[in-house]
Coordinates of C-alpha atoms and ligand atoms in Angstrom, one line a residue:
Chain A
M128 CA 27.6 0.8 30.4
I129 CA 31.5 0.8 30.2
H130 CA 33.5 2.9 27.8
M131 CA 37.3 3.0 27.7
N132 CA 38.5 5.6 25.2
N133 CA 42.2 5.6 24.1
V134 CA 43.2 4.5 27.6
T135 CA 46.9 4.1 28.4
K136 CA 48.4 3.3 31.8
V137 CA 52.1 3.8 32.3
Y138 CA 53.2 2.8 35.8
P139 CA 55.4 5.2 37.7
N140 CA 58.4 3.0 37.1
G141 CA 57.9 3.4 33.4
S142 CA 56.5 0.0 32.5
T143 CA 53.4 0.0 30.4
G144 CA 50.3 -1.7 31.8
V145 CA 47.9 -1.1 28.9
E146 CA 48.2 1.1 25.8
N147 CA 45.6 2.8 23.7
I148 CA 42.6 0.7 24.8
N149 CA 39.2 1.3 23.2
L150 CA 36.6 -1.0 24.8
H151 CA 32.9 -0.6 25.0
I152 CA 30.7 -2.9 27.0
N153 CA 26.9 -2.9 26.9
K154 CA 24.6 -3.5 29.8
G155 CA 24.1 -7.2 30.4
E156 CA 27.1 -8.4 28.5
F157 CA 29.5 -11.1 29.7
V158 CA 33.0 -10.3 28.6
F159 CA 36.2 -12.3 29.1
I160 CA 39.5 -10.5 29.1
V161 CA 42.1 -13.0 28.2
G162 CA 45.8 -12.9 27.4
S163 CA 49.1 -14.2 28.7
S164 CA 50.7 -13.3 32.0
G165 CA 51.7 -9.6 32.0
S166 CA 49.4 -8.7 29.0
G167 CA 47.6 -6.1 31.1
K168 CA 44.4 -7.8 32.3
S169 CA 44.7 -6.9 36.0
T170 CA 45.7 -3.4 35.0
L171 CA 42.5 -3.0 33.0
M172 CA 40.5 -4.3 35.9
K173 CA 42.1 -1.8 38.3
L174 CA 41.4 1.0 35.9
L175 CA 37.7 0.1 35.9
L176 CA 37.7 0.0 39.6
K177 CA 39.5 3.3 39.7
E178 CA 42.2 1.8 41.8
L179 CA 44.5 3.2 39.2
D180 CA 44.0 6.3 37.1
P181 CA 44.8 6.2 33.4
T182 CA 47.8 8.1 32.2
E183 CA 45.9 9.0 29.1
G184 CA 42.4 8.6 27.8
D185 CA 39.1 8.4 29.7
I186 CA 36.8 5.9 31.3
V187 CA 33.1 6.2 31.5
I188 CA 31.1 3.9 33.8
N189 CA 27.3 4.1 34.1
R190 CA 27.5 7.5 32.3
V191 CA 30.0 8.8 34.8
K192 CA 33.4 9.9 33.6
T193 CA 35.6 8.4 36.3
N194 CA 38.6 10.6 35.6
E195 CA 36.7 13.6 36.9
L196 CA 35.5 12.0 40.1
S197 CA 36.8 13.5 43.3
R198 CA 38.1 11.3 46.1
K199 CA 34.9 11.7 47.9
Q200 CA 32.9 10.4 45.0
I201 CA 34.9 7.2 44.4
P202 CA 33.1 5.1 47.0
Y203 CA 29.8 5.8 45.2
L204 CA 31.3 4.7 41.9
R205 CA 32.5 1.5 43.6
R206 CA 29.0 0.8 44.8
N207 CA 28.2 0.1 41.2
L208 CA 31.0 -2.4 40.9
G209 CA 31.1 -5.8 42.6
V210 CA 34.6 -7.3 42.7
V211 CA 35.9 -10.8 43.0
F212 CA 39.6 -11.7 43.2
Q213 CA 41.6 -14.9 42.7
D214 CA 42.6 -14.9 46.4
F215 CA 39.0 -14.5 47.7
R216 CA 40.1 -11.8 50.3
L217 CA 37.7 -12.9 53.0
L218 CA 38.1 -11.7 56.6
P219 CA 39.3 -14.8 58.5
N220 CA 37.9 -13.7 61.8
K221 CA 34.3 -13.2 60.5
T222 CA 31.8 -15.9 59.6
V223 CA 30.5 -16.4 56.1
Y224 CA 27.4 -14.5 57.1
E225 CA 29.4 -11.7 58.6
N226 CA 31.7 -11.5 55.6
V227 CA 28.8 -10.9 53.3
A228 CA 26.9 -8.6 55.7
F229 CA 30.1 -6.6 56.1
A230 CA 29.7 -5.3 52.5
M231 CA 26.2 -4.0 53.3
R232 CA 27.1 -2.7 56.7
V233 CA 29.9 -0.5 55.4
I234 CA 27.6 1.2 52.9
E235 CA 25.2 1.8 55.9
A236 CA 22.4 -0.4 54.7
P237 CA 19.6 -0.7 57.3
S238 CA 19.9 -3.8 59.6
R239 CA 16.5 -5.0 58.5
I240 CA 17.6 -5.1 54.9
I241 CA 20.9 -6.8 55.8
R242 CA 19.0 -9.5 57.7
R243 CA 16.8 -10.1 54.7
N244 CA 19.3 -9.9 51.8
V245 CA 22.3 -11.8 53.2
P246 CA 20.6 -15.2 53.7
A247 CA 19.0 -14.8 50.3
V248 CA 22.3 -14.2 48.6
L249 CA 24.0 -17.0 50.5
A250 CA 21.2 -19.4 49.3
L251 CA 21.7 -18.1 45.8
V252 CA 25.4 -19.1 45.8
G253 CA 24.6 -22.4 47.4
L254 CA 25.9 -21.6 50.9
G255 CA 22.5 -21.4 52.7
K256 CA 23.8 -23.8 55.4
K257 CA 27.3 -22.4 55.8
G258 CA 26.5 -19.0 57.3
R259 CA 28.1 -19.8 60.6
S260 CA 31.3 -21.2 59.2
Y261 CA 34.5 -19.4 59.2
P262 CA 36.5 -19.1 56.0
N263 CA 39.2 -21.6 57.1
Q264 CA 36.5 -24.2 57.6
L265 CA 35.5 -23.9 53.9
S266 CA 36.8 -25.4 50.6
G267 CA 38.3 -23.0 48.1
G268 CA 35.1 -23.1 46.0
E269 CA 33.0 -22.3 49.0
Q270 CA 35.3 -19.4 49.9
Q271 CA 35.0 -18.1 46.4
R272 CA 31.2 -18.4 46.6
T273 CA 31.3 -16.4 49.8
A274 CA 33.4 -13.7 48.0
L275 CA 30.9 -13.8 45.1
A276 CA 28.0 -13.4 47.5
R277 CA 29.7 -10.4 49.1
A278 CA 30.3 -8.9 45.6
I279 CA 26.7 -9.1 44.6
V280 CA 24.9 -8.6 47.9
N281 CA 24.5 -4.9 47.2
N282 CA 23.2 -5.7 43.8
P283 CA 25.7 -3.8 41.7
P284 CA 25.0 -3.5 38.0
I285 CA 28.6 -4.5 37.1
L286 CA 30.7 -7.4 38.4
I287 CA 34.5 -7.3 37.9
C288 CA 36.3 -10.6 38.4
D289 CA 40.1 -10.9 38.2
E290 CA 40.8 -14.6 37.7
P291 CA 38.1 -15.8 40.0
T292 CA 38.8 -19.5 39.2
G293 CA 42.6 -19.1 39.3
N294 CA 42.9 -21.0 42.6
L295 CA 40.2 -23.6 42.0
D296 CA 40.3 -27.1 40.5
P297 CA 38.3 -27.4 37.2
E298 CA 35.1 -28.9 38.6
T299 CA 34.9 -26.2 41.3
A300 CA 35.7 -23.6 38.7
D301 CA 32.8 -24.8 36.6
G302 CA 30.4 -24.4 39.6
I303 CA 31.6 -20.8 40.0
M304 CA 31.2 -20.1 36.2
Q305 CA 27.6 -21.5 36.4
L306 CA 26.9 -19.1 39.2
L307 CA 28.4 -16.2 37.2
D308 CA 26.3 -17.1 34.2
D309 CA 23.2 -17.1 36.4
I310 CA 24.1 -13.8 37.9
N311 CA 24.7 -12.5 34.3
K312 CA 21.3 -13.8 33.2
R313 CA 19.7 -11.8 36.0
G314 CA 21.0 -8.7 34.3
T315 CA 24.4 -8.0 35.8
T316 CA 27.2 -7.0 33.4
I317 CA 30.2 -9.1 34.0
V318 CA 33.8 -8.4 33.1
M319 CA 36.1 -11.3 33.9
A320 CA 39.9 -11.6 33.4
T321 CA 41.2 -15.1 33.0
H322 CA 43.7 -17.3 31.3
A323 CA 41.6 -20.5 31.7
R324 CA 41.3 -21.5 28.1
D325 CA 38.7 -24.3 28.7
I326 CA 36.4 -22.1 30.7
V327 CA 36.3 -19.4 27.9
D328 CA 35.8 -22.0 25.3
A329 CA 32.9 -23.6 27.2
M330 CA 31.1 -20.4 27.8
Q331 CA 31.0 -19.0 24.3
K332 CA 30.8 -15.3 25.3
R333 CA 32.5 -12.2 24.1
V334 CA 36.3 -12.5 24.3
V335 CA 38.7 -9.6 24.4
T336 CA 42.3 -10.6 24.0
L337 CA 45.2 -8.5 25.3
Q338 CA 48.8 -8.7 24.2
N339 CA 51.5 -6.4 25.6
G340 CA 48.8 -4.0 26.8
H341 CA 47.0 -3.8 23.5
I342 CA 43.7 -5.3 22.4
V343 CA 44.6 -7.6 19.6
R344 CA 41.3 -9.5 19.3
D345 CA 37.6 -8.8 20.2
I346 CA 35.2 -11.6 19.4
E347 CA 31.4 -11.3 19.9
K348 CA 30.9 -15.0 20.8
G349 CA 33.7 -17.5 20.8
G350 CA 36.5 -19.3 22.4
Y351 CA 39.9 -18.4 23.8
S352 CA 41.9 -18.2 20.5
D353 CA 39.2 -18.2 17.8
E354 CA 39.9 -15.9 14.9
A355 CA 37.7 -12.8 14.7
Chain B
M82 CA 24.2 8.4 61.1
R83 CA 22.2 5.3 61.9
P84 CA 22.3 4.0 65.4
S85 CA 23.4 0.7 64.0
T86 CA 26.3 2.4 62.3
I87 CA 27.3 4.1 65.5
K88 CA 27.1 0.7 67.3
Y89 CA 29.2 -0.7 64.6
F90 CA 31.9 1.9 64.9
V91 CA 32.0 1.5 68.7
R92 CA 32.2 -2.3 68.4
E93 CA 35.0 -2.0 65.8
G94 CA 36.8 0.6 67.9
L95 CA 36.7 -1.6 71.0
S96 CA 37.8 -4.7 69.1
G97 CA 40.7 -2.8 67.6
L98 CA 41.8 -1.7 71.1
K99 CA 41.5 -5.3 72.4
K100 CA 43.6 -6.7 69.6
N101 CA 46.3 -4.2 70.5
L102 CA 46.0 -4.3 74.3
L103 CA 49.5 -3.5 75.3
M104 CA 49.7 -0.3 73.3
T105 CA 46.2 0.6 74.3
M106 CA 47.2 0.3 78.0
A107 CA 50.3 2.4 77.4
S108 CA 48.3 5.1 75.7
M109 CA 45.8 5.2 78.5
V110 CA 48.5 5.4 81.1
A111 CA 50.1 8.3 79.2
V112 CA 46.8 10.2 79.0
A113 CA 46.2 9.4 82.7
A114 CA 49.6 10.9 83.6
C115 CA 48.7 14.0 81.6
I116 CA 45.3 14.4 83.2
S117 CA 46.8 13.7 86.7
I118 CA 49.3 16.5 86.2
L119 CA 46.5 18.7 84.9
S120 CA 44.3 17.9 87.9
F121 CA 47.2 18.3 90.4
S122 CA 48.2 21.7 89.0
Y123 CA 44.7 22.9 88.8
C124 CA 44.1 21.9 92.4
V125 CA 47.3 23.6 93.7
G126 CA 47.1 26.6 91.3
S127 CA 43.5 27.4 91.8
N128 CA 43.9 27.1 95.6
L129 CA 46.9 29.5 95.5
Q130 CA 44.8 31.9 93.5
Y131 CA 42.0 31.4 95.9
M132 CA 44.2 32.3 98.8
L133 CA 45.5 35.3 97.0
N134 CA 42.0 36.5 96.5
Q135 CA 41.2 36.1 100.1
M136 CA 44.3 38.1 101.1
E137 CA 43.5 40.8 98.6
D138 CA 40.4 41.5 100.5
S139 CA 42.3 42.1 103.7
I140 CA 45.5 43.6 102.4
G141 CA 45.8 47.0 101.0
I142 CA 48.4 49.7 101.1
S143 CA 48.7 52.1 104.1
V144 CA 50.1 55.6 103.3
F145 CA 51.2 57.7 106.2
L146 CA 51.3 61.4 105.7
K147 CA 53.7 64.1 106.8
G148 CA 52.5 65.8 110.0
E149 CA 52.1 69.5 108.9
L150 CA 49.5 69.1 106.1
T151 CA 46.4 71.2 105.8
G152 CA 43.0 69.7 105.2
E153 CA 43.0 71.0 101.7
Q154 CA 46.4 69.4 100.9
I155 CA 45.2 66.1 102.2
E156 CA 42.1 66.3 100.1
N157 CA 44.3 67.0 97.0
M158 CA 46.5 64.1 97.8
K159 CA 43.5 61.8 98.1
T160 CA 42.3 62.9 94.6
E161 CA 45.8 62.4 93.2
I162 CA 46.2 58.9 94.6
G163 CA 42.7 58.0 93.5
K164 CA 43.8 58.7 89.9
I165 CA 46.6 56.1 90.0
D166 CA 45.9 53.1 87.8
H167 CA 44.6 50.0 89.6
V168 CA 43.7 52.0 92.7
E169 CA 40.1 51.1 93.6
S170 CA 39.5 53.2 96.6
V171 CA 41.2 55.6 98.9
E172 CA 40.0 56.0 102.4
Y173 CA 41.2 58.8 104.7
I174 CA 41.9 57.9 108.3
S175 CA 42.4 60.8 110.7
P176 CA 44.7 60.4 113.7
T177 CA 41.6 60.3 115.9
D178 CA 40.1 57.5 113.9
A179 CA 43.4 55.6 114.0
L180 CA 43.6 56.0 117.8
D181 CA 40.1 54.8 118.3
E182 CA 40.7 51.8 116.1
L183 CA 43.9 51.0 118.0
K184 CA 42.1 51.3 121.3
Q185 CA 39.4 49.0 120.0
D186 CA 42.0 46.4 118.9
W187 CA 44.0 46.4 122.1
G188 CA 41.4 47.3 124.6
A189 CA 41.0 50.9 125.7
D190 CA 42.1 50.2 129.2
E191 CA 45.6 49.3 128.3
D192 CA 48.4 51.2 130.0
I193 CA 50.0 52.3 126.8
F194 CA 47.0 54.5 126.0
V195 CA 47.5 56.5 129.3
G196 CA 47.9 60.2 128.4
L197 CA 46.9 59.7 124.8
D198 CA 43.8 61.6 123.6
N199 CA 42.8 63.8 120.8
E200 CA 44.9 66.7 122.1
N201 CA 47.9 64.5 122.4
N202 CA 47.8 62.1 119.5
P203 CA 51.1 60.8 118.1
L204 CA 49.5 59.0 115.2
S205 CA 49.7 60.4 111.7
H206 CA 47.1 61.2 109.0
S207 CA 46.9 58.2 106.7
F208 CA 45.2 56.7 103.6
Q209 CA 44.1 53.2 103.3
I210 CA 44.3 52.2 99.6
S211 CA 42.7 49.1 98.1
L212 CA 43.7 47.8 94.7
D213 CA 41.8 46.0 92.0
S214 CA 44.3 43.1 92.1
I215 CA 47.3 42.4 94.2
E216 CA 49.4 41.8 91.2
N217 CA 49.4 45.5 90.5
Q218 CA 50.8 46.4 93.9
N219 CA 54.3 47.2 92.7
G220 CA 53.1 49.6 90.1
V221 CA 51.0 51.5 92.6
L222 CA 53.9 51.6 95.1
T223 CA 56.1 53.2 92.4
A224 CA 53.5 55.8 91.6
L225 CA 53.1 56.6 95.3
E226 CA 56.8 57.6 95.5
N227 CA 56.0 60.6 93.3
V228 CA 53.2 61.9 95.5
D229 CA 54.2 64.9 97.7
G230 CA 53.5 64.7 101.3
V231 CA 53.9 61.0 101.8
E232 CA 56.0 60.2 104.8
N233 CA 56.0 56.4 104.5
V234 CA 54.2 53.5 102.9
R235 CA 53.4 50.1 104.4
H236 CA 52.0 47.1 102.6
G237 CA 51.8 43.3 102.9
Q238 CA 54.4 43.0 100.1
T239 CA 56.5 40.0 101.2
E240 CA 53.7 37.5 101.9
T241 CA 51.7 38.3 98.8
E242 CA 54.7 38.6 96.5
L243 CA 55.9 35.2 97.7
L244 CA 52.5 33.7 97.0
L245 CA 52.3 35.4 93.7
K246 CA 55.7 34.2 92.7
A247 CA 54.9 30.7 93.8
N248 CA 51.7 30.8 91.8
R249 CA 53.4 32.0 88.6
I250 CA 56.3 29.6 88.8
F251 CA 53.9 26.8 89.5
S252 CA 51.6 27.6 86.6
V253 CA 54.5 27.9 84.1
A254 CA 56.0 24.7 85.3
S255 CA 52.8 22.8 85.2
V256 CA 51.9 24.1 81.7
I257 CA 55.3 22.9 80.5
V258 CA 55.0 19.5 82.1
M259 CA 51.4 19.2 80.8
L260 CA 52.4 20.1 77.2
L261 CA 55.2 17.6 77.4
L262 CA 53.0 14.8 78.6
G263 CA 50.3 15.9 76.2
V264 CA 52.8 15.5 73.3
I265 CA 54.0 12.2 74.6
S266 CA 50.4 11.0 74.9
V267 CA 49.5 12.0 71.4
M268 CA 52.6 10.3 70.1
I269 CA 51.8 7.0 71.9
I270 CA 48.2 7.2 70.7
M271 CA 49.4 7.8 67.2
N272 CA 51.5 4.7 67.3
T273 CA 48.6 2.7 68.8
I274 CA 46.3 3.7 66.0
R275 CA 49.0 3.1 63.4
I276 CA 49.3 -0.5 64.6
S277 CA 45.5 -0.8 64.6
V278 CA 45.4 0.5 61.0
V279 CA 48.1 -2.1 60.0
N280 CA 46.1 -4.8 61.8
R281 CA 43.1 -3.9 59.7
R282 CA 44.6 -3.3 56.3
V283 CA 42.9 -6.3 54.7
E284 CA 39.6 -5.2 56.1
I285 CA 40.2 -1.6 54.9
N286 CA 41.0 -2.8 51.5
I287 CA 37.8 -4.7 51.2
M288 CA 35.8 -1.8 52.6
K289 CA 37.2 0.4 49.9
Y290 CA 36.2 -2.1 47.2
V291 CA 32.7 -2.3 48.3
G292 CA 32.3 1.4 48.5
A293 CA 32.8 2.5 52.1
T294 CA 33.3 6.2 52.4
D295 CA 36.6 7.5 53.7
W296 CA 34.8 8.7 56.9
F297 CA 33.2 5.3 57.4
I298 CA 36.7 3.8 57.3
R299 CA 38.1 6.4 59.6
W300 CA 35.5 6.5 62.4
P301 CA 36.4 3.3 64.2
F302 CA 40.0 4.6 64.6
I303 CA 38.7 7.9 65.9
I304 CA 36.5 6.0 68.3
E305 CA 39.6 4.1 69.5
G306 CA 41.3 7.5 70.2
I307 CA 38.2 8.7 72.0
I308 CA 38.0 5.6 74.2
I309 CA 41.7 5.9 75.1
G310 CA 41.3 9.5 76.0
L311 CA 38.1 8.9 77.9
V312 CA 39.4 6.0 80.0
G313 CA 42.7 7.8 80.5
A314 CA 40.9 10.9 81.9
V315 CA 38.1 9.3 83.9
V316 CA 40.3 7.0 86.0
P317 CA 42.6 9.7 87.5
L318 CA 39.7 12.1 87.9
L319 CA 37.7 9.7 89.9
L320 CA 40.7 8.8 92.0
G321 CA 41.5 12.5 92.4
F322 CA 38.2 13.4 93.9
P323 CA 38.5 11.5 97.2
I324 CA 42.3 12.2 97.3
Y325 CA 41.7 16.0 97.2
A326 CA 39.1 15.8 99.9
K327 CA 41.4 13.8 102.2
V328 CA 44.5 15.8 101.6
T329 CA 42.8 19.2 102.1
S330 CA 41.2 18.1 105.3
A331 CA 44.4 16.5 106.5
I332 CA 46.3 19.7 105.9
F333 CA 43.6 21.6 107.7
Q334 CA 43.8 19.2 110.7
Y335 CA 47.5 18.7 111.1
L336 CA 48.9 22.1 110.1
P337 CA 47.2 24.5 112.3
V338 CA 49.5 27.3 111.2
I339 CA 47.6 27.8 108.0
K340 CA 44.2 27.5 109.5
F341 CA 43.5 31.1 108.6
I342 CA 43.3 30.2 104.9
Q343 CA 40.7 28.1 103.3
F344 CA 40.8 25.5 100.6
R345 CA 38.4 25.4 97.7
L346 CA 35.6 22.9 98.1
T347 CA 36.1 19.5 96.6
G348 CA 32.8 19.8 94.7
D349 CA 33.8 23.2 93.2
V350 CA 37.2 22.0 92.1
F351 CA 36.0 18.8 90.5
G352 CA 32.8 20.3 89.2
F353 CA 35.2 22.1 86.8
L354 CA 37.9 19.5 86.6
I355 CA 35.9 16.5 85.6
P356 CA 34.2 17.9 82.5
F357 CA 37.4 19.8 81.6
G358 CA 39.6 16.8 82.1
V359 CA 37.4 14.5 80.2
I360 CA 37.2 16.9 77.2
F361 CA 41.0 17.4 77.4
G362 CA 41.6 13.6 77.5
I363 CA 39.2 13.0 74.6
G364 CA 40.9 15.9 72.8
L365 CA 44.3 14.2 73.1
G366 CA 42.8 10.9 71.9
V367 CA 41.2 12.6 68.9
I368 CA 44.3 14.5 68.0
G369 CA 46.4 11.3 68.2
S370 CA 44.1 9.2 66.1
V371 CA 43.3 11.8 63.5
T372 CA 47.0 12.6 63.0
S373 CA 47.8 8.9 62.7
I374 CA 45.0 8.3 60.3
R375 CA 46.1 11.2 58.1
K376 CA 49.6 9.7 58.1
H377 CA 48.9 6.0 57.8
L378 CA 45.4 5.5 56.4
R379 CA 45.6 5.9 52.7
V380 CA 42.0 5.6 51.9
Ligands
ATP660 N1 52.3 -2.0 40.3 C1 53.0 -2.1 39.2 N2 54.1 -1.4 39.0 C2 54.8 -1.4 37.8 N3 54.4 -2.2 36.8 C3 53.3 -3.0 36.9 C4 52.6 -3.0 38.1 N4 51.5 -3.8 38.0 C5 51.7 -4.4 36.7 N5 52.8 -3.9 36.1 C6 53.2 -4.2 34.8 O1 52.2 -4.0 33.9 C7 52.1 -5.0 32.9 C8 50.7 -5.7 33.0 O2 50.5 -6.3 34.2 P1 49.2 -7.0 34.7 O3 49.3 -7.3 36.1 O4 48.1 -6.1 34.3 O5 49.1 -8.3 33.8 P2 48.1 -9.5 33.9 O6 47.6 -9.7 32.5 O7 47.1 -9.3 35.0 O8 49.1 -10.7 34.3 P3 48.7 -12.1 35.1 O9 48.0 -12.9 34.1 O10 50.0 -12.6 35.5 O11 47.9 -11.7 36.3 C9 53.2 -6.0 33.3 O12 54.3 -5.7 32.4 C10 53.6 -5.7 34.7 O13 55.0 -5.8 34.9
MG661 MG1 46.6 -10.3 36.8

């Protein structure tokens, strides 16, 4: 589903984001990308989203070599990728319902389907009754659930999460992880960057550890710092 | 495009304009100024042209011939003059015809005609020349200087030349002013759209992540430009319609000197001006927003 072959990203200012990454992720996997601050987790996520282009190497997503995509084709690649960020990135002047519907509207989904899918997804993330609320009327966890609903409402095969629990307290974070696990069980491939040791330890999923832009550890099923 | 998508673009465009009301108003005023000048210069210019056309029908060149020419010489001159560029027709007027015409104009009983008849006719042979367009009069006059047997030439040069000159100066001036205002409008619209893009950068960012196409992201801003252009054009055009009708009828009523000329009908003028002005205004809006998008919207 996702293949990174000898991928290196050097930023224009000369600093190295990641170096010589070889990473292969199968359909349905749940993969944690861990590592200390500055180890290259976000860089790797941005490469997957084609927000950045690799300096060297190539990336294949869903059998599509993303290096070769033209600008016009990028939106169609992105429709395969749901995204969740640490800072939620909701539109403050839109309700929860509208924030989620927005993701469907901008890919020109029929209104009928929007009206059907948005409430279903909101119910799935536990926000069935919050559709009319505005983001500033929600707790952090609820805001992240809204962002999660928005990320999955178009049913992308892959979900990319960059520190989705970074701004949440442990209990709230657990709720989000539960939800991600459910989404993963329904068949969605999940790649999640985090440095929350306890979450990784609790989930017992594949863990890829970055250090100075290199993959230094890749464990099939394990905790944050287990030996391979 | 789905109707719901179009509705979405229009709604987003409108909300973008509302959030940025001051700049929106400024842009609309700039477009309105441009369209006002366009309308004004079209009203004046097309009326000048209209008057010129009316005069063209009545004004030609009269060529008076030397007295001692034979019929054959006159016939040759007629052919020669007929070959001059821009000459549409040459009509020969004999002294007898001229006298008859004069008598008709003045009334045959007038004292001045006493003793004048075909035996004793002081009038000359002449040609009445009509041109394809009054603008070519000078060229024809020069050509006539080289025709043998011409005694003297008369024409309505002064009035028409004045009108022609006025028309030319006016069109050049109005095109310059219009271009200037057009450029200013486009620049103000560009700035308005730039602010709108900045206002929406979070939204644009999310749209990109969820896979909106570049054009989907651009359209609301183009709609903003279209709305600015449309409102900026429609308002002065709708105001101009009754103003034109009032002004022309007032001139007609209070300035009897120029009663012999006519103004173009309000319906004719605005039948052209309204669609043209609206397209022009929308054009300014689209140019402004598209340039701004290209510069500021890195999608
Ligand atoms: N836009 C950028 N321009 C230049 N260098 C960058 C840029 N973004 C990241 N880097 C550099 O690339 C390296 C990896 O950064 P990255 O953001 O991927 O780390 P991270 O693992 O996500 O860190 P964190 O846990 O703090 O989010 C760092 O050395 C960083 O300084
Ligand atoms: Mg990061």
